[in-house]
mmCIF file of C-alpha atoms in Angstrom:
data_model
loop_
_atom_site.group_PDB
_atom_site.id
_atom_site.type_symbol
_atom_site.label_atom_id
_atom_site.label_comp_id
_atom_site.label_asym_id
_atom_site.label_seq_id
_atom_site.Cartn_x
_atom_site.Cartn_y
_atom_site.Cartn_z
ATOM 1 C CA MET A 27 112.295 125.133 53.895
ATOM 2 C CA LEU A 28 114.235 123.164 51.270
ATOM 3 C CA MET A 29 115.997 121.109 53.957
ATOM 4 C CA THR A 30 112.639 120.387 55.586
ATOM 5 C CA LYS A 31 111.283 119.010 52.312
ATOM 6 C CA LEU A 32 114.379 116.873 51.843
ATOM 7 C CA LEU A 33 114.156 115.328 55.304
ATOM 8 C CA SER A 34 110.446 114.894 55.993
ATOM 9 C CA ASP A 35 106.921 115.985 55.168
ATOM 10 C CA THR A 36 106.471 117.920 58.413
ATOM 11 C CA PRO A 37 108.782 120.478 60.082
ATOM 12 C CA ARG A 38 108.732 118.615 63.405
ATOM 13 C CA SER A 39 109.726 115.304 61.821
ATOM 14 C CA ALA A 40 112.387 117.048 59.717
ATOM 15 C CA ILE A 41 113.990 118.489 62.839
ATOM 16 C CA LEU A 42 113.968 115.089 64.546
ATOM 17 C CA ILE A 43 115.428 113.312 61.517
ATOM 18 C CA GLY A 44 118.028 116.047 61.061
ATOM 19 C CA LEU A 45 119.011 115.726 64.715
ATOM 20 C CA CYS A 46 119.410 111.957 64.370
ATOM 21 C CA PHE A 47 121.678 112.341 61.355
ATOM 22 C CA ALA A 48 123.679 115.010 63.180
ATOM 23 C CA ILE A 49 124.257 112.562 66.030
ATOM 24 C CA LEU A 50 125.370 109.882 63.570
ATOM 25 C CA LEU A 51 127.866 112.315 62.067
ATOM 26 C CA ILE A 52 129.229 113.221 65.504
ATOM 27 C CA LEU A 53 129.443 109.733 67.034
ATOM 28 C CA PRO A 54 132.508 108.566 65.018
ATOM 29 C CA TRP A 55 134.682 111.300 66.497
ATOM 30 C CA LEU A 56 133.934 110.174 70.055
ATOM 31 C CA HIS A 57 136.296 107.287 69.354
ATOM 32 C CA LEU A 58 139.185 109.792 69.312
ATOM 33 C CA MET A 59 138.474 111.052 72.815
ATOM 34 C CA PRO A 60 140.546 109.843 75.790
ATOM 35 C CA GLU A 61 139.458 106.437 77.049
ATOM 36 C CA THR A 62 138.812 107.969 80.447
ATOM 37 C CA SER A 63 136.191 110.303 78.982
ATOM 38 C CA PRO A 64 132.540 109.364 79.666
ATOM 39 C CA PHE A 65 131.791 110.083 75.978
ATOM 40 C CA TYR A 66 134.466 107.739 74.634
ATOM 41 C CA LEU A 67 133.260 105.052 72.222
ATOM 42 C CA SER A 68 135.357 101.905 71.857
ATOM 43 C CA ALA A 69 136.426 100.356 68.559
ATOM 44 C CA TYR A 70 133.679 97.737 69.009
ATOM 45 C CA TRP A 71 130.917 100.344 69.089
ATOM 46 C CA ILE A 72 132.356 102.408 66.245
ATOM 47 C CA THR A 73 132.614 99.315 64.077
ATOM 48 C CA LEU A 74 129.095 98.201 64.999
ATOM 49 C CA ILE A 75 127.590 101.638 64.281
ATOM 50 C CA GLY A 76 129.427 101.886 60.973
ATOM 51 C CA LYS A 77 128.339 98.374 60.010
ATOM 52 C CA ILE A 78 124.662 99.079 60.744
ATOM 53 C CA MET A 79 124.766 102.364 58.810
ATOM 54 C CA ALA A 80 126.220 100.550 55.785
ATOM 55 C CA LEU A 81 123.441 97.973 56.026
ATOM 56 C CA ALA A 82 120.898 100.797 56.300
ATOM 57 C CA MET A 83 122.081 101.999 52.890
ATOM 58 C CA VAL A 84 121.197 98.580 51.459
ATOM 59 C CA ALA A 85 117.768 98.866 53.064
ATOM 60 C CA LEU A 86 117.305 102.264 51.391
ATOM 61 C CA ALA A 87 118.278 100.692 48.066
ATOM 62 C CA LEU A 88 115.774 97.876 48.543
ATOM 63 C CA ASP A 89 113.058 100.281 49.649
ATOM 64 C CA LEU A 90 113.508 102.178 46.383
ATOM 65 C CA VAL A 91 112.547 99.170 44.257
ATOM 66 C CA TRP A 92 110.188 97.413 46.684
ATOM 67 C CA GLY A 93 108.528 100.231 48.583
ATOM 68 C CA TYR A 94 108.136 102.605 45.635
ATOM 69 C CA ALA A 95 108.154 100.461 42.490
ATOM 70 C CA GLY A 96 106.621 97.325 44.020
ATOM 71 C CA ILE A 97 109.533 95.084 42.942
ATOM 72 C CA LEU A 98 110.491 92.700 45.741
ATOM 73 C CA SER A 99 114.109 91.616 45.433
ATOM 74 C CA LEU A 100 115.410 88.714 47.480
ATOM 75 C CA GLY A 101 118.848 89.036 45.969
ATOM 76 C CA HIS A 102 120.192 92.454 46.922
ATOM 77 C CA GLY A 103 122.901 90.724 48.907
ATOM 78 C CA LEU A 104 124.543 90.043 45.532
ATOM 79 C CA TYR A 105 125.024 93.726 44.694
ATOM 80 C CA PHE A 106 126.133 94.462 48.247
ATOM 81 C CA ALA A 107 128.754 91.695 48.040
ATOM 82 C CA LEU A 108 129.927 92.716 44.567
ATOM 83 C CA GLY A 109 130.660 96.215 45.824
ATOM 84 C CA GLY A 110 132.433 94.717 48.811
ATOM 85 C CA TYR A 111 134.522 92.399 46.651
ATOM 86 C CA ALA A 112 135.471 95.233 44.274
ATOM 87 C CA PHE A 113 136.816 97.314 47.143
ATOM 88 C CA GLY A 114 138.216 94.239 48.876
ATOM 89 C CA MET A 115 140.392 93.616 45.810
ATOM 90 C CA TYR A 116 141.984 97.029 46.299
ATOM 91 C CA LEU A 117 142.531 96.442 50.017
ATOM 92 C CA THR A 118 144.049 93.031 49.280
ATOM 93 C CA ARG A 119 146.417 94.482 46.684
ATOM 94 C CA GLU A 120 147.487 97.269 49.041
ATOM 95 C CA THR A 121 148.164 94.739 51.790
ATOM 96 C CA ALA A 122 150.148 92.452 49.461
ATOM 97 C CA GLY A 123 152.192 95.264 47.925
ATOM 98 C CA ASP A 124 154.055 94.145 44.805
ATOM 99 C CA ALA A 125 153.572 90.449 45.616
ATOM 100 C CA LEU A 126 150.618 88.216 44.816
ATOM 101 C CA PRO A 127 147.899 88.022 47.487
ATOM 102 C CA ASP A 128 148.399 85.202 49.986
ATOM 103 C CA PHE A 129 145.570 83.032 48.685
ATOM 104 C CA MET A 130 146.990 83.144 45.152
ATOM 105 C CA ARG A 131 150.427 82.072 46.360
ATOM 106 C CA PHE A 132 148.789 79.275 48.352
ATOM 107 C CA LEU A 133 147.183 78.043 45.125
ATOM 108 C CA SER A 134 150.559 78.253 43.337
ATOM 109 C CA TRP A 135 149.381 80.943 40.918
ATOM 110 C CA THR A 136 152.150 82.807 39.126
ATOM 111 C CA GLU A 137 150.183 85.817 37.923
ATOM 112 C CA MET A 138 146.965 87.639 38.636
ATOM 113 C CA PRO A 139 143.831 87.081 36.542
ATOM 114 C CA TRP A 140 143.079 89.761 33.949
ATOM 115 C CA TYR A 141 140.113 91.106 35.924
ATOM 116 C CA TRP A 142 142.441 92.094 38.768
ATOM 117 C CA ALA A 143 144.192 94.588 36.492
ATOM 118 C CA GLY A 144 144.271 98.101 37.916
ATOM 119 C CA THR A 145 142.754 97.119 41.253
ATOM 120 C CA GLN A 146 145.815 98.446 43.055
ATOM 121 C CA HIS A 147 144.546 101.940 42.243
ATOM 122 C CA PHE A 148 141.967 103.377 44.641
ATOM 123 C CA TRP A 149 139.901 105.285 42.090
ATOM 124 C CA TRP A 150 139.706 102.359 39.693
ATOM 125 C CA ALA A 151 138.497 100.199 42.563
ATOM 126 C CA MET A 152 135.853 102.810 43.400
ATOM 127 C CA ALA A 153 134.777 102.825 39.755
ATOM 128 C CA LEU A 154 134.378 99.039 39.911
ATOM 129 C CA VAL A 155 132.277 99.421 43.074
ATOM 130 C CA VAL A 156 129.764 101.386 40.993
ATOM 131 C CA LEU A 157 130.166 99.800 37.558
ATOM 132 C CA VAL A 158 130.105 96.092 38.420
ATOM 133 C CA PRO A 159 126.827 96.027 40.429
ATOM 134 C CA GLY A 160 125.298 98.548 38.013
ATOM 135 C CA LEU A 161 126.200 96.529 34.915
ATOM 136 C CA ILE A 162 125.038 93.211 36.390
ATOM 137 C CA ALA A 163 121.785 94.859 37.493
ATOM 138 C CA PHE A 164 121.265 96.413 34.059
ATOM 139 C CA ILE A 165 121.738 93.119 32.197
ATOM 140 C CA PHE A 166 119.569 91.113 34.576
ATOM 141 C CA GLY A 167 116.906 93.809 34.910
ATOM 142 C CA PHE A 168 116.621 94.464 31.180
ATOM 143 C CA PHE A 169 115.850 90.863 30.307
ATOM 144 C CA ALA A 170 113.686 90.256 33.373
ATOM 145 C CA PHE A 171 111.556 93.375 32.955
ATOM 146 C CA ARG A 172 111.332 93.007 29.183
ATOM 147 C CA SER A 173 110.055 89.456 29.722
ATOM 148 C CA LYS A 174 107.438 90.922 32.121
ATOM 149 C CA ILE A 175 108.509 88.705 35.012
ATOM 150 C CA LYS A 176 106.714 89.964 38.095
ATOM 151 C CA GLY A 177 105.712 89.141 41.625
ATOM 152 C CA VAL A 178 106.918 86.022 43.368
ATOM 153 C CA TYR A 179 108.544 84.692 40.196
ATOM 154 C CA PHE A 180 110.824 87.724 40.006
ATOM 155 C CA SER A 181 111.698 87.388 43.698
ATOM 156 C CA ILE A 182 112.601 83.704 43.266
ATOM 157 C CA ILE A 183 114.816 84.461 40.271
ATOM 158 C CA THR A 184 116.722 87.160 42.169
ATOM 159 C CA GLN A 185 117.286 84.744 45.031
ATOM 160 C CA ALA A 186 118.404 81.966 42.677
ATOM 161 C CA MET A 187 120.853 84.315 40.942
ATOM 162 C CA THR A 188 122.363 85.331 44.268
ATOM 163 C CA TYR A 189 122.737 81.717 45.349
ATOM 164 C CA ALA A 190 124.381 80.823 42.024
ATOM 165 C CA ALA A 191 126.834 83.709 42.445
ATOM 166 C CA ALA A 192 127.667 82.505 45.968
ATOM 167 C CA LEU A 193 128.479 79.020 44.635
ATOM 168 C CA LEU A 194 130.690 80.585 41.973
ATOM 169 C CA PHE A 195 132.618 82.722 44.455
ATOM 170 C CA PHE A 196 133.116 79.727 46.750
ATOM 171 C CA ARG A 197 135.308 78.115 44.076
ATOM 172 C CA ASN A 198 139.053 78.739 44.462
ATOM 173 C CA GLU A 199 139.706 78.906 40.733
ATOM 174 C CA THR A 200 137.537 81.992 40.275
ATOM 175 C CA GLY A 201 140.239 84.118 41.908
ATOM 176 C CA PHE A 202 138.211 85.639 44.734
ATOM 177 C CA GLY A 203 139.677 83.818 47.709
ATOM 178 C CA GLY A 204 137.222 80.932 47.717
ATOM 179 C CA ASN A 205 135.483 80.162 50.993
ATOM 180 C CA ASN A 206 137.682 82.556 52.985
ATOM 181 C CA GLY A 207 137.260 85.513 50.648
ATOM 182 C CA PHE A 208 139.428 88.543 51.389
ATOM 183 C CA THR A 209 140.620 89.409 54.871
ATOM 184 C CA GLY A 210 143.707 90.507 56.771
ATOM 185 C CA PHE A 211 143.601 94.080 55.472
ATOM 186 C CA THR A 212 146.287 96.309 56.956
ATOM 187 C CA THR A 213 146.168 99.683 55.194
ATOM 188 C CA LEU A 214 143.786 101.978 53.333
ATOM 189 C CA LEU A 215 145.362 104.698 51.198
ATOM 190 C CA GLY A 216 148.520 104.111 53.183
ATOM 191 C CA TYR A 217 146.869 104.592 56.583
ATOM 192 C CA ASP A 218 146.679 101.868 59.205
ATOM 193 C CA ILE A 219 143.164 100.478 58.820
ATOM 194 C CA THR A 220 142.934 99.612 62.528
ATOM 195 C CA ALA A 221 144.046 103.059 63.726
ATOM 196 C CA ALA A 222 141.480 105.046 65.701
ATOM 197 C CA SER A 223 141.578 107.942 63.230
ATOM 198 C CA THR A 224 140.957 105.591 60.276
ATOM 199 C CA ARG A 225 138.070 103.859 62.031
ATOM 200 C CA SER A 226 136.504 107.206 62.895
ATOM 201 C CA MET A 227 136.884 108.505 59.348
ATOM 202 C CA LEU A 228 135.362 105.345 57.831
ATOM 203 C CA CYS A 229 132.416 105.546 60.215
ATOM 204 C CA PHE A 230 131.951 109.255 59.450
ATOM 205 C CA ILE A 231 132.075 108.673 55.679
ATOM 206 C CA THR A 232 129.480 105.917 56.073
ATOM 207 C CA ALA A 233 127.196 108.266 58.027
ATOM 208 C CA LEU A 234 127.664 110.947 55.370
ATOM 209 C CA ALA A 235 126.953 108.457 52.570
ATOM 210 C CA LEU A 236 123.794 107.319 54.384
ATOM 211 C CA LEU A 237 122.632 110.927 54.739
ATOM 212 C CA LEU A 238 123.301 111.713 51.080
ATOM 213 C CA SER A 239 121.554 108.510 49.967
ATOM 214 C CA TYR A 240 118.500 109.323 52.049
ATOM 215 C CA VAL A 241 118.302 112.971 50.950
ATOM 216 C CA GLY A 242 118.977 112.091 47.307
ATOM 217 C CA LEU A 243 116.356 109.335 47.166
ATOM 218 C CA ARG A 244 113.799 111.436 49.000
ATOM 219 C CA TYR A 245 114.331 114.289 46.561
ATOM 220 C CA LEU A 246 114.014 111.878 43.623
ATOM 221 C CA MET A 247 110.849 110.275 44.996
ATOM 222 C CA ASN A 248 109.228 113.715 45.378
ATOM 223 C CA GLN A 249 109.774 114.366 41.669
ATOM 224 C CA PRO A 250 107.504 113.116 38.836
ATOM 225 C CA TYR A 251 109.876 110.154 38.469
ATOM 226 C CA GLY A 252 108.971 108.968 41.953
ATOM 227 C CA ARG A 253 105.278 109.365 41.266
ATOM 228 C CA VAL A 254 105.606 107.250 38.129
ATOM 229 C CA LEU A 255 107.308 104.509 40.166
ATOM 230 C CA GLY A 256 104.396 104.622 42.597
ATOM 231 C CA ALA A 257 101.965 104.330 39.708
ATOM 232 C CA ILE A 258 103.892 101.323 38.388
ATOM 233 C CA ARG A 259 103.542 99.701 41.799
ATOM 234 C CA ASP A 260 99.790 100.353 41.924
ATOM 235 C CA SER A 261 98.810 99.638 38.314
ATOM 236 C CA GLU A 262 101.520 99.130 35.716
ATOM 237 C CA ASN A 263 99.076 98.061 32.994
ATOM 238 C CA ARG A 264 97.093 101.283 33.289
ATOM 239 C CA LEU A 265 100.286 103.315 33.119
ATOM 240 C CA GLN A 266 101.361 101.485 29.954
ATOM 241 C CA TYR A 267 97.939 102.196 28.472
ATOM 242 C CA LEU A 268 98.617 105.903 29.059
ATOM 243 C CA GLY A 269 101.786 105.643 27.012
ATOM 244 C CA TYR A 270 104.516 105.305 29.632
ATOM 245 C CA ARG A 271 107.431 102.969 28.861
ATOM 246 C CA THR A 272 107.548 101.400 32.273
ATOM 247 C CA LEU A 273 110.486 99.142 31.381
ATOM 248 C CA TRP A 274 112.959 102.027 31.541
ATOM 249 C CA TYR A 275 111.534 103.445 34.755
ATOM 250 C CA LYS A 276 111.836 100.087 36.495
ATOM 251 C CA LEU A 277 115.249 99.399 35.000
ATOM 252 C CA SER A 278 116.668 102.776 36.047
ATOM 253 C CA ALA A 279 115.375 102.304 39.606
ATOM 254 C CA TRP A 280 116.789 98.782 39.694
ATOM 255 C CA VAL A 281 120.249 99.900 38.537
ATOM 256 C CA LEU A 282 120.310 102.857 40.936
ATOM 257 C CA SER A 283 119.324 100.532 43.768
ATOM 258 C CA ALA A 284 122.141 98.110 42.870
ATOM 259 C CA VAL A 285 124.708 100.923 42.757
ATOM 260 C CA ILE A 286 123.704 102.171 46.220
ATOM 261 C CA ALA A 287 123.926 98.602 47.549
ATOM 262 C CA GLY A 288 127.387 98.242 45.980
ATOM 263 C CA ILE A 289 128.628 101.453 47.616
ATOM 264 C CA ALA A 290 127.260 100.195 50.934
ATOM 265 C CA GLY A 291 129.251 96.973 50.478
ATOM 266 C CA ALA A 292 132.424 98.958 49.793
ATOM 267 C CA LEU A 293 131.927 100.923 53.028
ATOM 268 C CA TYR A 294 131.121 97.767 54.982
ATOM 269 C CA VAL A 295 134.228 95.738 54.111
ATOM 270 C CA PRO A 296 137.046 97.922 55.541
ATOM 271 C CA GLN A 297 135.101 98.338 58.791
ATOM 272 C CA VAL A 298 134.395 94.656 59.446
ATOM 273 C CA GLY A 299 137.691 93.527 57.898
ATOM 274 C CA ILE A 300 136.400 90.697 55.705
ATOM 275 C CA ILE A 301 134.321 89.883 52.636
ATOM 276 C CA ASN A 302 133.474 86.327 51.624
ATOM 277 C CA PRO A 303 130.706 84.461 49.754
ATOM 278 C CA SER A 304 128.587 84.186 52.902
ATOM 279 C CA GLU A 305 127.471 87.771 52.223
ATOM 280 C CA MET A 306 125.623 86.332 49.205
ATOM 281 C CA ASN A 307 123.758 83.851 51.376
ATOM 282 C CA PRO A 308 120.040 84.068 50.420
ATOM 283 C CA VAL A 309 119.218 84.414 54.128
ATOM 284 C CA ASN A 310 121.047 87.766 54.172
ATOM 285 C CA SER A 311 118.910 89.074 51.316
ATOM 286 C CA ILE A 312 115.747 87.923 53.081
ATOM 287 C CA GLU A 313 116.915 89.756 56.199
ATOM 288 C CA MET A 314 117.166 92.940 54.148
ATOM 289 C CA ALA A 315 113.499 92.606 53.209
ATOM 290 C CA VAL A 316 112.677 92.110 56.899
ATOM 291 C CA TRP A 317 114.487 95.363 57.763
ATOM 292 C CA VAL A 318 112.431 97.311 55.246
ATOM 293 C CA ALA A 319 109.159 95.656 56.247
ATOM 294 C CA THR A 320 109.838 96.256 59.937
ATOM 295 C CA GLY A 321 110.521 99.944 59.439
ATOM 296 C CA GLY A 322 107.765 100.449 56.885
ATOM 297 C CA ARG A 323 108.267 100.091 53.153
ATOM 298 C CA GLY A 324 107.631 103.105 50.981
ATOM 299 C CA LYS A 325 109.059 105.333 53.731
ATOM 300 C CA LEU A 326 112.796 105.812 53.389
ATOM 301 C CA ILE A 327 113.357 106.733 57.016
ATOM 302 C CA GLY A 328 111.490 103.546 57.899
ATOM 303 C CA ALA A 329 114.094 101.456 56.081
ATOM 304 C CA ILE A 330 116.849 103.049 58.179
ATOM 305 C CA LEU A 331 114.860 102.646 61.393
ATOM 306 C CA GLY A 332 114.026 99.017 60.636
ATOM 307 C CA THR A 333 117.678 98.229 59.942
ATOM 308 C CA GLY A 334 118.746 99.755 63.223
ATOM 309 C CA VAL A 335 116.097 97.943 65.266
ATOM 310 C CA VAL A 336 116.521 94.485 63.717
ATOM 311 C CA ASN A 337 120.328 94.572 63.715
ATOM 312 C CA SER A 338 120.438 95.795 67.305
ATOM 313 C CA VAL A 339 118.258 92.841 68.303
ATOM 314 C CA LYS A 340 120.402 90.536 66.163
ATOM 315 C CA THR A 341 123.613 91.773 67.789
ATOM 316 C CA TYR A 342 122.276 90.811 71.201
ATOM 317 C CA PHE A 343 120.662 87.468 70.360
ATOM 318 C CA THR A 344 123.455 86.128 68.134
ATOM 319 C CA VAL A 345 125.735 86.458 71.160
ATOM 320 C CA ALA A 346 123.358 85.536 73.993
ATOM 321 C CA TYR A 347 121.140 82.968 72.201
ATOM 322 C CA PRO A 348 122.629 82.237 68.759
ATOM 323 C CA GLU A 349 120.593 79.081 68.247
ATOM 324 C CA VAL A 350 117.249 80.913 68.331
ATOM 325 C CA TRP A 351 118.099 83.988 66.269
ATOM 326 C CA LEU A 352 116.624 82.690 62.990
ATOM 327 C CA LEU A 353 113.431 81.715 64.829
ATOM 328 C CA ILE A 354 113.204 85.235 66.231
ATOM 329 C CA LEU A 355 113.812 86.710 62.773
ATOM 330 C CA GLY A 356 111.052 84.571 61.259
ATOM 331 C CA GLY A 357 108.690 85.402 64.107
ATOM 332 C CA LEU A 358 109.424 89.112 63.700
ATOM 333 C CA PHE A 359 108.534 88.941 60.007
ATOM 334 C CA VAL A 360 105.250 87.137 60.789
ATOM 335 C CA VAL A 361 104.316 89.662 63.486
ATOM 336 C CA VAL A 362 105.085 92.612 61.223
ATOM 337 C CA THR A 363 103.133 91.085 58.325
ATOM 338 C CA LEU A 364 100.043 90.306 60.427
ATOM 339 C CA PHE A 365 99.902 93.181 62.891
ATOM 340 C CA LEU A 366 102.120 95.942 61.463
ATOM 341 C CA PRO A 367 101.655 95.817 57.680
ATOM 342 C CA ASN A 368 103.029 99.354 57.425
ATOM 343 C CA GLY A 369 105.860 98.722 59.867
ATOM 344 C CA ILE A 370 106.988 100.936 62.727
ATOM 345 C CA MET A 371 106.374 104.092 60.710
ATOM 346 C CA GLY A 372 102.795 102.980 60.096
ATOM 347 C CA MET A 373 102.333 102.603 63.844
ATOM 348 C CA PHE A 374 103.587 106.170 64.365
ATOM 349 C CA ASP A 375 101.188 107.444 61.693
ATOM 350 C CA ARG A 376 98.307 105.661 63.432
ATOM 351 C CA PHE A 377 99.137 107.345 66.756
ATOM 352 C CA LYS A 378 99.226 110.742 65.063
ATOM 353 C CA LYS A 379 95.783 110.196 63.548
ATOM 354 C CA GLU A 380 94.332 109.084 66.880
ATOM 355 C CA LYS A 381 95.661 112.239 68.586
ATOM 356 C CA GLN A 382 94.063 114.410 65.927
#
């Protein structure tokens, strides 16, 4: 009964969702089967599945603040990239060993910047994955929410901040690899990062992290805290009149969302093998909003579903017809806004009502 409540509102949906997560947890290990096996999954598919699951975590994070609290962020790519850079620093240090990373030697640097201190240690890097996005989100959110910036103005500011961060990371003197970022990773905790067992483990950990994020957020949203966020979305002024300090509710949700996005970035980087400022491109953050809208905002499983659908379509069209992908993305957003305001999940709910 408890597991049913954590997965869905109905037993039938809970079983279906549980089955889907079980499949995601099993798929990574198919990469370890013999290549002659009909169930074998190649490195391409394992990497693609792991990448989409990491992006689904970002969609969950965005759905928390947009779907439940009514705060539309067009800058979540920043927190995703910060988590990726934090873990990328560790991977770069492990690849370089006792020497300076290649890009620093290319720039004739003789020592590492102070903010690289300790990044050769895995657990310190993991702490940075959580602390850096969380701290940036806390500082930005505190001043933005205290100033009562809302609606489209808040969305524009988040996008502008992400673009400014991208310009900063593009500069070589900032010590983050400039335009190329970090790449060429060879090991993770001493294991070959391209080995089949490492790829499978990374994909499995990503699936597990996605499951825990979904279950944790669903549990939280079913508590009074989640109901207060919904009330903030519907009528923040009325809630303030009743005595609620909405600033701290919004700020806590914003920071939690940033932390989840940062963890997703850390899981994304070792699987795709690169992190650079392009991850902070405002277009990426807009895509994240499209994922949530397509699946159905305010429904956590919808964010995961929307991410899977849109990125599957993107994977095909960016290879077959790369020049029209952005047109398709824009058209998809228009169609969803006009005809599916509640996304794919809203369409399912409509079918259920018609059957009843």
